[in-house]
Each structure stands twice: as C-alpha cells, then as structure tokens.
XYZ file of C-alpha atoms in Angstrom:
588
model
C -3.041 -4.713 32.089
C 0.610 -6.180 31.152
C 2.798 -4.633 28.358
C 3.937 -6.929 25.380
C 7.212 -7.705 24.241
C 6.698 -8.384 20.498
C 8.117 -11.165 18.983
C 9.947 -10.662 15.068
C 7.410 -12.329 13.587
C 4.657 -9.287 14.172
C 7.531 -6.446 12.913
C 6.191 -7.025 9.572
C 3.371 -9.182 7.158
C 3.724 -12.558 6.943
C 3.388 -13.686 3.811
C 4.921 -17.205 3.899
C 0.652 -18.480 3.860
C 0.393 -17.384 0.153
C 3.072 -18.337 -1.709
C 0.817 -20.772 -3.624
C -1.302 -17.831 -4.935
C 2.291 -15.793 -5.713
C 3.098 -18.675 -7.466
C -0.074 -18.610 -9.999
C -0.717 -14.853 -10.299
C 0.364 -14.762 -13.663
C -2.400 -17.376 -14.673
C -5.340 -14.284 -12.544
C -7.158 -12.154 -14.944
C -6.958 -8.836 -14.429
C -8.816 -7.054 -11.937
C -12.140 -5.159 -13.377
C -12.415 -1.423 -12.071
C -16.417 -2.567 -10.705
C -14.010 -5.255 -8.317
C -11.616 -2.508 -7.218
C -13.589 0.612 -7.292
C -16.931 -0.243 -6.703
C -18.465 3.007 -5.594
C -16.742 5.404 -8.061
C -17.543 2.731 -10.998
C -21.394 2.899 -9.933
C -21.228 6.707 -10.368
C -19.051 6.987 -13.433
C -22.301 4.267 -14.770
C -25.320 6.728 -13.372
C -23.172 9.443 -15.428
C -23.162 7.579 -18.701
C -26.585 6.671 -18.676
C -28.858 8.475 -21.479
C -31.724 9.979 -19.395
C -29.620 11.744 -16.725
C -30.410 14.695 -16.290
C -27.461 16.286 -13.960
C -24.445 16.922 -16.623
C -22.044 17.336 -13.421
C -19.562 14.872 -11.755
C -16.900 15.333 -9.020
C -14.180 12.824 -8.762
C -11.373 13.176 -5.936
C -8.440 11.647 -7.477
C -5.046 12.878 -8.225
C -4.903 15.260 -11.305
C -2.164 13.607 -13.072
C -2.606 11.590 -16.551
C -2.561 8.033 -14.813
C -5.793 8.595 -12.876
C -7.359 10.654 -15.927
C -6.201 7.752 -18.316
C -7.827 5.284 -16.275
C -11.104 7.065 -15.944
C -11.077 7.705 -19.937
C -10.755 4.168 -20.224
C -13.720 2.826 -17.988
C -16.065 5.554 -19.522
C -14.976 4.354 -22.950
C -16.259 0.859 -21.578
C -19.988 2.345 -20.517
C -20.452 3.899 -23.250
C -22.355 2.751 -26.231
C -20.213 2.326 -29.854
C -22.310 4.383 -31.578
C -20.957 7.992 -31.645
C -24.070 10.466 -31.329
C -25.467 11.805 -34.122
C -25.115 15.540 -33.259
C -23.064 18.435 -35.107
C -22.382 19.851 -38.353
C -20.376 22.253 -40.389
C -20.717 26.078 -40.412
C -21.522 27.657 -43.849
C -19.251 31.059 -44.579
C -20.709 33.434 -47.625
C -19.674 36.757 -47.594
C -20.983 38.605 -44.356
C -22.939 35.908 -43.400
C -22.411 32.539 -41.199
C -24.873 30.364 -41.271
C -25.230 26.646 -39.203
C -26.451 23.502 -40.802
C -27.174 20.859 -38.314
C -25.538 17.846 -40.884
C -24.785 15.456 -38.294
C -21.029 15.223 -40.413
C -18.985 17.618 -40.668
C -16.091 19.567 -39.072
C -18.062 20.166 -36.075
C -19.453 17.033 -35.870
C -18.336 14.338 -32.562
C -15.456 12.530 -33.160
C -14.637 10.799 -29.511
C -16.756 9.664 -27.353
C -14.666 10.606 -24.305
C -12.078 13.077 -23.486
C -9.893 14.195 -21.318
C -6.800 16.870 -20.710
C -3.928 17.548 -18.595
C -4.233 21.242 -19.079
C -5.917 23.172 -22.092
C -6.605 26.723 -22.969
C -9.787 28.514 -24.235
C -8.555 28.046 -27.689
C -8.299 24.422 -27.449
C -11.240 23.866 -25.941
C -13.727 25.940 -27.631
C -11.407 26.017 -31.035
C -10.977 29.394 -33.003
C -12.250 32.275 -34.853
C -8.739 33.487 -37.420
C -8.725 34.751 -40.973
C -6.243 33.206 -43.255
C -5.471 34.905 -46.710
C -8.180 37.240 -45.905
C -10.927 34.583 -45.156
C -12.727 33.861 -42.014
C -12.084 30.517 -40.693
C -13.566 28.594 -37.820
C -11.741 25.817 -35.983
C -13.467 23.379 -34.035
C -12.029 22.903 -30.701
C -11.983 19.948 -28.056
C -15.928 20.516 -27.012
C -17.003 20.044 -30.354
C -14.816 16.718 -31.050
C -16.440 15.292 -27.972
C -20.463 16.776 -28.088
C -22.856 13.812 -26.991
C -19.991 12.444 -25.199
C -18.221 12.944 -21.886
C -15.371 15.248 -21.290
C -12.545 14.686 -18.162
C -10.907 17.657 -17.164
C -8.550 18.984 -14.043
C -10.152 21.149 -11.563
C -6.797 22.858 -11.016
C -7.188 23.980 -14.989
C -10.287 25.611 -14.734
C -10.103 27.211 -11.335
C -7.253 29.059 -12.878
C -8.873 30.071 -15.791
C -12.127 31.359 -14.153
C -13.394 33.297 -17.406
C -12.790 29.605 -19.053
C -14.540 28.014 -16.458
C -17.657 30.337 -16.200
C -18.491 30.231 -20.501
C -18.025 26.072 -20.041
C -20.309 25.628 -16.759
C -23.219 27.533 -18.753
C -22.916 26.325 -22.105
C -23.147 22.786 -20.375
C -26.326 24.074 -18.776
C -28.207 25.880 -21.518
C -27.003 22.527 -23.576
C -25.793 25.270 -26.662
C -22.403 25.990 -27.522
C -21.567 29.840 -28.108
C -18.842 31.464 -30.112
C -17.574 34.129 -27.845
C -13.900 35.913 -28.173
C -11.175 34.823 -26.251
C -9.619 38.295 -25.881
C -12.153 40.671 -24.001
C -11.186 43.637 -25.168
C -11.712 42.705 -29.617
C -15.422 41.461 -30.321
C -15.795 38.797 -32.840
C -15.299 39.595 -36.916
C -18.859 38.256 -37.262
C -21.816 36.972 -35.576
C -21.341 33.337 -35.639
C -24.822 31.001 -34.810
C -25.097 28.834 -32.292
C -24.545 25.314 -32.450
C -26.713 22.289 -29.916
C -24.142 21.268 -27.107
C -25.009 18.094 -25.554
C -21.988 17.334 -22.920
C -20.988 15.591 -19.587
C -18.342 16.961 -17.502
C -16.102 15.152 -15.035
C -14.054 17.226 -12.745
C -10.860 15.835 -11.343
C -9.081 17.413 -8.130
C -7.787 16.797 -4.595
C -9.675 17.511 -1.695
C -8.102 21.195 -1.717
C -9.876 21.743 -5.304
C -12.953 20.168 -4.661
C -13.354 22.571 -0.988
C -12.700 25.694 -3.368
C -14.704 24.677 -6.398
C -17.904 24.295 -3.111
C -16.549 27.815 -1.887
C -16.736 28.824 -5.603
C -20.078 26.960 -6.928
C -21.872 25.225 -4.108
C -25.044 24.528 -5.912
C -23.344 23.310 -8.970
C -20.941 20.960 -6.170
C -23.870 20.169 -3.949
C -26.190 18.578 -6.651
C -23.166 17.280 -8.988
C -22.538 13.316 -8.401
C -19.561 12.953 -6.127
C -17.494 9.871 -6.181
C -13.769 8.981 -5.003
C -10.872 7.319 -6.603
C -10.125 4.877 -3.300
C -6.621 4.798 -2.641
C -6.685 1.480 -0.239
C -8.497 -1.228 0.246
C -9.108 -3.930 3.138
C -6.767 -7.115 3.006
C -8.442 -9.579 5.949
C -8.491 -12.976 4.081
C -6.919 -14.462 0.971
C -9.229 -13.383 -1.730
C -8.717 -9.623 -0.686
C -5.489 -10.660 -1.722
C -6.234 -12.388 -4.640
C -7.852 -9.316 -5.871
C -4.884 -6.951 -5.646
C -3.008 -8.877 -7.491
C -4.892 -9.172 -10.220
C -5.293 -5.093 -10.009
C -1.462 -4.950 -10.308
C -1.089 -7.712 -12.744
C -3.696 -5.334 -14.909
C -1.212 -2.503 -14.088
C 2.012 -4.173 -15.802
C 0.209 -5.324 -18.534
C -1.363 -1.726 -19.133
C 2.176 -0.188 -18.832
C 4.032 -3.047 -20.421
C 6.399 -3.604 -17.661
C 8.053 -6.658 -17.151
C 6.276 -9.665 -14.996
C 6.876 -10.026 -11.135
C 8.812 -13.246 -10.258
C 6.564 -15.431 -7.951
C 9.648 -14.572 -5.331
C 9.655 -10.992 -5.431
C 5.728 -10.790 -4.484
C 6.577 -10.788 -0.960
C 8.789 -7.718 -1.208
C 6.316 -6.099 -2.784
C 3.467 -6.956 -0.516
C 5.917 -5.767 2.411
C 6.517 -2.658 0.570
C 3.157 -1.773 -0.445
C 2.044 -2.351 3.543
C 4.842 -0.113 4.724
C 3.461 2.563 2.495
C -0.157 1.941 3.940
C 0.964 1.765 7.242
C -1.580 -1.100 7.841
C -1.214 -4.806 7.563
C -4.721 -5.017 6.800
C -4.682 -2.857 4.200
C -3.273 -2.739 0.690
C -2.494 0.461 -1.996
C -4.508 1.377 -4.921
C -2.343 4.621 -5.651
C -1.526 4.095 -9.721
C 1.159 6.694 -8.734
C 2.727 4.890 -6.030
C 2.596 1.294 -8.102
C 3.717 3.126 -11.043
C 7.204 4.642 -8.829
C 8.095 1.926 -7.504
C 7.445 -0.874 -10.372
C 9.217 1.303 -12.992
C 12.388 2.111 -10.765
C 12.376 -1.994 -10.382
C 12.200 -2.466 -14.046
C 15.569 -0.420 -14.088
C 16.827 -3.623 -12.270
C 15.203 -6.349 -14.289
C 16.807 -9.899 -14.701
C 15.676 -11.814 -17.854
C 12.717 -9.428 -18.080
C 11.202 -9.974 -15.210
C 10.905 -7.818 -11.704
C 12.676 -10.231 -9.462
C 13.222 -10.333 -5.532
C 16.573 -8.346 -6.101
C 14.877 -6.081 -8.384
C 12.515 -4.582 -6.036
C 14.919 -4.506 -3.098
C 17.568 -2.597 -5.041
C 15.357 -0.366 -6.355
C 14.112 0.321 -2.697
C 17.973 0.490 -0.984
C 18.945 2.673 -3.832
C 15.652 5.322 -2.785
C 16.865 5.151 0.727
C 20.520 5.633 0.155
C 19.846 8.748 -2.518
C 17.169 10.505 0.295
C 19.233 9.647 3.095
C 21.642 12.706 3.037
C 19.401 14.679 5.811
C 19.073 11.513 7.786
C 22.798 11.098 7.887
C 23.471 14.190 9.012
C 20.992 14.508 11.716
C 22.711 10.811 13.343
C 26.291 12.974 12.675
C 24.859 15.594 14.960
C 23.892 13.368 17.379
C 27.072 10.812 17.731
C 29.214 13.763 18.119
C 27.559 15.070 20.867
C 26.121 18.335 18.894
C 22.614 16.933 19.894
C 22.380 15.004 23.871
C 20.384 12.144 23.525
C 21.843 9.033 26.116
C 21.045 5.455 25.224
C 22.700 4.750 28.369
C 22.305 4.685 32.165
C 19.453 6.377 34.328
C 18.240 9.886 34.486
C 15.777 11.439 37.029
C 13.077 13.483 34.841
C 14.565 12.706 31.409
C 13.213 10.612 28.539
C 13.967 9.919 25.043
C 10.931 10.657 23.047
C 10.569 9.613 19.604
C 9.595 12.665 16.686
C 8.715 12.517 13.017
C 10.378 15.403 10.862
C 9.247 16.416 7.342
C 11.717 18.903 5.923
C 10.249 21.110 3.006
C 10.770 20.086 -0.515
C 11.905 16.118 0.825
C 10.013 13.365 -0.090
C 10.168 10.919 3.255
C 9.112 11.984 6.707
C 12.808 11.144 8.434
C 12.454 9.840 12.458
C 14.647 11.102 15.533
C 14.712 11.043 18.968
C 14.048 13.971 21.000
C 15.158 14.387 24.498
C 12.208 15.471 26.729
C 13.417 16.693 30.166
C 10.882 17.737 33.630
C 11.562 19.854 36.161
C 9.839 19.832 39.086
C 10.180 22.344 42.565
C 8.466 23.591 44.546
C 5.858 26.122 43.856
C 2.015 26.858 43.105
C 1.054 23.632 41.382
C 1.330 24.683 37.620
C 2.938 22.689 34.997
C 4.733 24.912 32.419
C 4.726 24.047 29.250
C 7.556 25.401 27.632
C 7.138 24.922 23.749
C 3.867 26.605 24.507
C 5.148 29.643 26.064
C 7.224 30.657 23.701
C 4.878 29.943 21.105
C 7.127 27.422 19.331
C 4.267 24.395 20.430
C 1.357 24.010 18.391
C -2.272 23.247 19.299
C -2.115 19.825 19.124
C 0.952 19.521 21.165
C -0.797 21.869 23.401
C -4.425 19.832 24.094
C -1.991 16.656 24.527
C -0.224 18.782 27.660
C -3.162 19.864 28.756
C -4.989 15.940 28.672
C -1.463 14.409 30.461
C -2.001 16.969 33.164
C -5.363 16.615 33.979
C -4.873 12.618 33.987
C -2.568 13.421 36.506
C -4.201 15.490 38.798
C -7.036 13.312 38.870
C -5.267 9.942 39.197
C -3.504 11.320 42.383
C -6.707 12.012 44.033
C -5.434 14.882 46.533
C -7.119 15.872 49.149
C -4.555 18.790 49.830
C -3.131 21.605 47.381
C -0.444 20.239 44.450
C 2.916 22.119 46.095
C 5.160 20.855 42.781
C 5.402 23.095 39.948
C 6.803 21.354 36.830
C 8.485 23.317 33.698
C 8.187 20.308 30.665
C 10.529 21.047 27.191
C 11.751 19.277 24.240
C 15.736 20.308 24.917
C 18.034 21.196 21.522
C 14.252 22.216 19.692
C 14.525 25.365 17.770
C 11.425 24.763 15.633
C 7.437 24.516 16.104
C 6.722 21.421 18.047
C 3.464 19.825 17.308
C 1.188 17.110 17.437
C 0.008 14.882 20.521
C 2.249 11.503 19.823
C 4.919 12.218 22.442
C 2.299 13.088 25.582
C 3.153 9.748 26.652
C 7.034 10.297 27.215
C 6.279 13.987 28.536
C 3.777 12.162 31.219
C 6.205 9.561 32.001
C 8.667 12.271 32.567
C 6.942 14.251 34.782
C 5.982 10.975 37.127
C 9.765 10.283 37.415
C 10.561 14.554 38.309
C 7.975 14.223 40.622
C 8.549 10.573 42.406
C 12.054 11.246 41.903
C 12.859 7.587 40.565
C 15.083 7.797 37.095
C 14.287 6.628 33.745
C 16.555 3.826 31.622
C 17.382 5.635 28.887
C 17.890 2.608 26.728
C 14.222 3.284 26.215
C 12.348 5.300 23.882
C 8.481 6.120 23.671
C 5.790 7.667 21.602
C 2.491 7.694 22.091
C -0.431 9.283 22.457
C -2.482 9.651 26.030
C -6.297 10.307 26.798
C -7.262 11.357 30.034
C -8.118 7.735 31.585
C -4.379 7.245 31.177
C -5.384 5.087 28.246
C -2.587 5.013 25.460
C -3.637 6.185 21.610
C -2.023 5.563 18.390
C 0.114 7.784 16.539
C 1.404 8.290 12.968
C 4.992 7.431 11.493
C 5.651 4.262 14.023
C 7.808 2.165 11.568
C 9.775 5.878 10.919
C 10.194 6.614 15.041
C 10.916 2.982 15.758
C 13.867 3.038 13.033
C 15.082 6.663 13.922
C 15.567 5.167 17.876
C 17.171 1.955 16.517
C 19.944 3.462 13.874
C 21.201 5.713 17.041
C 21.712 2.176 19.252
C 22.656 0.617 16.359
C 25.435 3.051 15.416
C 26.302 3.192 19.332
C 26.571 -0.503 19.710
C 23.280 -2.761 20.223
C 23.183 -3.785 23.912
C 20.548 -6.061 24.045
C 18.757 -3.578 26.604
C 17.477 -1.004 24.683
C 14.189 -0.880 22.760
C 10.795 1.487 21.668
C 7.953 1.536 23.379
C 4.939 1.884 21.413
C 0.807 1.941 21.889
C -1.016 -1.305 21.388
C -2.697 -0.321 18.265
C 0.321 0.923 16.665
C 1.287 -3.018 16.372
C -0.898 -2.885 13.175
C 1.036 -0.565 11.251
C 4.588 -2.201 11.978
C 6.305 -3.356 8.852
C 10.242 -2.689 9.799
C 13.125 -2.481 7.726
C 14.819 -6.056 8.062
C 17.809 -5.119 10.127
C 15.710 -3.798 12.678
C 13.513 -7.725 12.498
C 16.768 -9.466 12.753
C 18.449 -7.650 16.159
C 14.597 -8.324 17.437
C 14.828 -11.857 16.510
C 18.337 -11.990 18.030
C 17.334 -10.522 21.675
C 19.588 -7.425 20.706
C 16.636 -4.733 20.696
C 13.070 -4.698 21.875
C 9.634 -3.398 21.144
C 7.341 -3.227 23.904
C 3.662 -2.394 23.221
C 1.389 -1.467 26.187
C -1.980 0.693 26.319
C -1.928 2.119 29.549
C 0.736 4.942 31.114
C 1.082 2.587 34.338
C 2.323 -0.355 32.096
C 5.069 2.157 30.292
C 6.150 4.247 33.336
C 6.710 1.152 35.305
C 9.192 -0.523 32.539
C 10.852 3.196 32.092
C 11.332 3.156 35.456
C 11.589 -0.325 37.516
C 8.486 0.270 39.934
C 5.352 -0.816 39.568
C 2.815 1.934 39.117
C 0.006 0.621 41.269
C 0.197 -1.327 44.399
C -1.600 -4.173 42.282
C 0.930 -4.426 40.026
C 3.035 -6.372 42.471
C 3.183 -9.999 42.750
C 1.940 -9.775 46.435
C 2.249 -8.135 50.089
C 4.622 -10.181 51.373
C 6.989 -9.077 48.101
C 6.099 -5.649 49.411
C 7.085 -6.160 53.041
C 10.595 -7.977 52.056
C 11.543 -5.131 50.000
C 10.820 -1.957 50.920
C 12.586 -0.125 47.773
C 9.712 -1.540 45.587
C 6.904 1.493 46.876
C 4.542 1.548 43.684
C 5.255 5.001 41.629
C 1.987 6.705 43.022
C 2.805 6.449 46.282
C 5.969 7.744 46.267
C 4.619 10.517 44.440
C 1.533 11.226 47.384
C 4.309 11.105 50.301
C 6.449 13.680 48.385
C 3.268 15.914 47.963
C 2.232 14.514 51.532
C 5.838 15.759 53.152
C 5.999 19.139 51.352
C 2.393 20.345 52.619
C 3.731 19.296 56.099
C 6.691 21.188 55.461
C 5.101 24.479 54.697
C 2.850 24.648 57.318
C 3.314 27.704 59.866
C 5.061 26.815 62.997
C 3.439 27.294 66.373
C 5.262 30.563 68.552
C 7.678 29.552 70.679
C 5.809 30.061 73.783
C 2.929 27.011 72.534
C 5.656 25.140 71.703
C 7.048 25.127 75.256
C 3.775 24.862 76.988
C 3.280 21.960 74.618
C-alpha cells in the first residue's frame, strides 16, 4: 500500500471533454419529469389512474411552492381534460337545505389539481355565514377540486390535527360533511351531504413523514410512497446531457436568462461541490433556483455568463465569511495554538467541520489533537469523553483506534503506557469519527516517541484493520487547513492528508488548485494508518515498507514505527520487574 500525491487535475471535475455539448445545450429539449424522476413519476401515474382504489400518496420532497408547483404540473399532465362530472349547488328555503346533485353549480369541480402552501379549515372545506340575515354556504378548496387530486403540506395538517382527522375520513367514506369549524357553536342548520370523490398527496421531509407513521401507520403503511430524488448519477456523457436539459427546462420555467456556453463549467463545478460527488449531479429546484437567480443579478446582455456565476458565488462567500474570518483572527494571533511549522512529539493538526446555529455553510478549522503517554496501567483516556463534552460517535471511533492498536502490536506482555488523548482549546461537544485517524497517528508518535511535521494535517476515519474510511465536509477541512498556510506563508511543505475515497468528493476552490499545481501545497490520499503515520512522521511503519535490509543495516535511525514502539513497551516491563535481594545478587 503507497499513499498518493494528487495531481491538480483530480482537485476538481474536468469538464474540458464536453464543451461541444455546452456549446449546443440551448438547441436540447427540455428534460421530461419520466427522464429525471422516474420512480416518483411512475407513482404520481398509478395515483391518477381511474380504478385505484387507495386515495393516499406520500411524497418526500421539500414543502416549499417549487416542489409543490412542479408536482401540480406533472399531475395536470396525467390527467385527462375532461373535468369530472361530479357536484352541484345546495338549495336554501326557509328551514330547510336541500342537495341537488346538478353536476354545475357552485359546488361543482372547477380544477383538476390543487395544491397549497398552507390553508385553514375555512379554506378548505369553505363556510357556513349569514349575510343580511340569510344563510349562505361557501364552497371551499375540496369542493373546487372533487374528482380531482389535491397536494397539500404535511407540516399544515399535522398542525391542525382536528383539520386533518375530518379530511382523512371524508376521503375515506368518499362524502363530504358540513361540520363547524368552532367546537363549541353547532351549525345554524343541518346541511346534507354532498359525494366526495378525492386524491390526496402529502408533501413533507423525512421528519413529517416519521410522525405522520407515528400518527397514522395504517393510513402511511398502505398509502403509495414515492421520493422527489435530489441527485442523480453522472458516469458518461448522456447523464450529462440529461441534466442539462433538466436545467435548461428550469430557466425557461422561471424565465431566467440563458447560460453562456462558457459559464456551464462553473456551474457544473458548482453544482458538484454542492453534491460532494463528481459522479453525481443536483436535482434540488431550491438549490438551482439560489444560485441561478443570484447570477441573474449579474447578467451581461441577458445572459448568465462565466462572470455571472462566479460573482454571484464570491459575493455568497465574502457576505457568510464573517465567522470564518474571525476564527483565522483567533488563530494568527496566537488566541488558538495550531503550528504549521516544525516537529512535535504526540501532536497533530486534525482537521474539524463546524456548523454554527442559524449559519448557512458548515465553516472548516484545524484542531490541535495532542497524546500523552506515561507510564501506568495500560488505559487510554479519552478526554472529550470524560467530561462528557465527546459524543458517541467520537466515542466508538476512540474505542475502534484503540483496539486496532492493541491488536496490531501483538503483545505477549501487559501494555505499561497509559495515554490521556484531547482536542486542546475545545470548549464544545466534540463528535463524529472523521478525526480517529489523526488521534491514532498521535498516539503512535506519544508512544514511539518520534515527532510529527506539523505542516501536515489529517482527517479521516479508521476501522479496526487499520483500514482508512471516508468522511464528510473534505473540500471544507481541506480549505480550512490551506487558508491558515496560506495566510502564514505557503512553504511548499505543507499539505492535507485525506482517505482514498474522499478523492471523489474533491472539487476545491481554485486558489487552493493553483498552489497544488504550483508544488506550493499538497494533498496526499492513502487508505491505510501505516501509509499516513509514516509521512506524518518520516519512518516507515512496517519493516516492509523499506526499500531493503541492507538500507536497514546502513542506517540504523530508520527502525520501522512498530518496533520502536514494542522495545519501548519491551524496556518498561523489564524495568518494573522486582529486583533479586541483595544476597542472590552476590551469590549470582
């Protein structure tokens, strides 16, 4: 197993190959929502069909007007012309109320299909009020849309559970009941029943949908379930080809200006940096809606150009940045030690993600990781644990880097070294399992007693084969490390190292590409503690990472890690062993 150095090229998608297709995108239809969203289209279509018999649906999507907007529209699609021939009007005389079953009328279908932000009882299930002393009824949002199918918010009914309960079961017993909106004042007079033949879509997050199951779990377990995708796979050119004809749809639908053929790239780049996957591309209207319409703000001859895009993306950063700032203020003055210089026993630069409440980007930082290690009964301490600042996460990841540990030395003796592990200048709840890998390679050089180049940072994740695991917010850590050399002066020394299957999810900010490019900072990805302890430290790991045994007989000084590690352990159990009496020692 070798580590990498990555080249520039890899720090982000290369989309030089398909500048022919950026070039003609404008000529692409747009995308159909059976291309992009095959399995929710196939259930919105088993929904709209006439001799279904479940009256349910469950969508997770976000519960804004985009997604509900959309879905309107493709129902609107399935659906036949022809509205249904159901309703009527209500007949008032006197006392009495009586229904007449018309097919025109007030209360008579006037959509096909529906939908709502947020509505209350009296706009869905309209009104009972008496104007110049005489009864009215006003037909409400169910009636306009009987035979057809009505989209609503999950967070609006499971708010309104009275609401929620009279819609469910006049759905079910297909008949639509006047009932009073305020509990305590019956209606003026009995009002008939009218036939109610409706299809309900429910719209939530994963949050809503787990509390409507709590809530209704036979209604959610035989309801059809579908899922507004928010990704898809981009492995060959006509993966590509298809999301841009998605977005293309998406401008035209908004009426936003036209991308340039140039500024495709940049938006390619930006929609993989929000993915965190090079092979795979955004569906999220939300997130192509935010960041097209702040580039329209920057438009040149009505059209969303190169400049437009990055503008719009440098002014985001700069108006977020505030908390960023002044965490690298801390740090340059010395408020916060981290060292991008030199060598320190037991001491590592680890690389952290922080998401401040209320701010909209996770912000990355390096955290100084520090190992103690003296003499003692064997236990490692971990210290974000004990004072119950470390989560469980963070707490299984201790717990896997010491048992690799144990087992990889093999002892056939007891473990003399106790080892205390913390996260120095951290005053808040530490979790998560991403920086296991610095707090293992820390704890090799306390106990081997070889120091680490602190021109080197790491996250990553370890198993207990040693094996290294991805991790979430790479680009973030990997730009947090490089702003602090950067502001410090780039030596051409210092880099991140990250695991192997992190390379995926790279997609840098360009300043960070260009000091690769230029030999002044490096990214090293390995996938295996021995390949990061041994460039953190100078010396190999294993005995078979040396070149060969006569290397290892001209220079002493270049003991693999491990070893050094057994003699130490080797020389204290010596140490503590009970001397003889005097007396055996002189007839010895």
């Amino acid at each position: 197993m070798t580590n990498i150095k990555l080249d520039w090229q890899s720090l982000q998608p290369n989309s030089a190959s398909y500048q022919a297709l950026f070039n003609s995108v404008t000529e692409l239809p747009p995308a159909t929502m059976d291309a992009i969203q095959p399995r929710l289209y196939n259930g919105l279509t088993r929904l709209c069909q006439a001799n279904l018999r479940q009256p349910f649906m469950l969508v997770k999507a976000e519960e804004s007007d985009a997604y509900l907007s959309l879905l309107s529209e493709t129902i609107s699609a399935l659906l036949p012309e022809d509205l249904p021939n159901v309703g009527g009007y209500y007949q008032i005389e006197h006392q009495t109320i009586t229904w007449h079953s018309s097919g025109e009328g007030p209360f008579s279908p006037n959509q096909r299909v529906a939908y709502c932000d947020w509505i209350e009882p009296e706009q869905l299930f309209g009104n009972v009020y008496t104007h110049q002393g005489v009864l009215q009824l006003q037909p409400g949002l169910i009636h306009q849309v009987n035979g057809g199918i009505l989209l609503l918010p999950l967070r609006t009914l499971l708010s309104q559970p009275l609401m929620w309960v009279r819609l469910k079961q006049m759905i079910i017993q297909r008949r639509f009941d006047w009932l009073s909106h305020d509990e305590n004042r019956s209606l003026p007079l009995p009002i008939p029943s009218m036939p109610l033949d409706l299809r309900l879509i429910l719209v939530g997050d994963r949050l809503n949908l787990d509390e409507l199951h709590a809530a209704e779990p036979e209604l959610a377990n035989n309801a059809l379930y579908s899922e507004f995708e928010l990704d898809m796979p981009f492995h060959e050119e006509d993966d590509l080809v298809l999301w841009c004809r998605y977005v293309n749809g998406f401008i035209q639908q908004q009426k936003l200006p036209s991308l340039n053929p140039e500024a495709w790239p940049e938006l390619l780049k930006q929609a993989i940096r929000y993915t965190e996957d090079q092979f795979s591309l955004p569906l999220d209207i939300q997130w192509l809606k935010q960041k097209l319409e702040a580039a329209a703000n920057y438009q040149q001859d009505n059209q969303i150009t190169l400049q437009s895009l990055q503008e719009a993306e440098d002014n985001r950063r700069w108006r977020h940045g505030y908390l960023a700032e002044r965490s690298m203020d801390e740090i340059l003055k010395g408020q916060i030690l981290i060292r991008t210089q030199g060598a320190v026993i037991g001491q590592i630069n680890g690389l952290s993600v922080l998401e401040y409440p209320g701010h909209p980007d996770p912000i990355g930082e390096p955290s100084r990781i520090s190992c103690v290690a003296h003499l003692g009964d064997g236990e490692f301490i971990d210290v974000e644990r004990k004072v119950e600042l470390g989560g469980n996460i963070h707490a299984k990841g201790m717990m896997i880097m010491q048992a690799y540990l144990i087992s990889e030395l093999k002892l056939d003796q007891p473990q003399p070294f106790s080892a205390s592990i913390v996260f120095e200048q951290s005053y808040g709840e530490v979790d998560g399992d991403s920086a296991s890998l610095a707090e293992l390679c820390a704890l090799i050089s306390a106990l081997s007693q070889q120091p680490i180049n602190q021109q080197i940072a790491v996250t990553g994740a370890v198993d207990q084969f040693g094996y290294v695991q991805p991790i979430g917010g790479v680009n973030e850590k990997v730009e947090g490390f490089f702003r602090l050399c950067d502001c410090r002066g780039l030596t051409g020394s210092q880099g991140v190292i990250i695991p192997v299957s992190n390379v995926q999810h790279l997609c840098l900010h360009q300043d960070i590409v260009d000091a690769v490019k230029n030999g002044k900072f490096h990214i090293w990805a390995v996938e295996h503690v021995s390949e990061a302890a041994a460039l953190l430290i100078g010396i190999p790991y294993y005995e078979s990472q040396k070149d060969d045994d006569a290397q290892k007989d001209s220079d002493p000084q270049k003991e693999h890690l491990l070893a050094m590690i057994y003699e130490r352990i080797t020389l204290a159990n010596n140490q503590e062993r009970p001397k003889s009496p005097w007396f055996l020692r002189w007839l010895g």
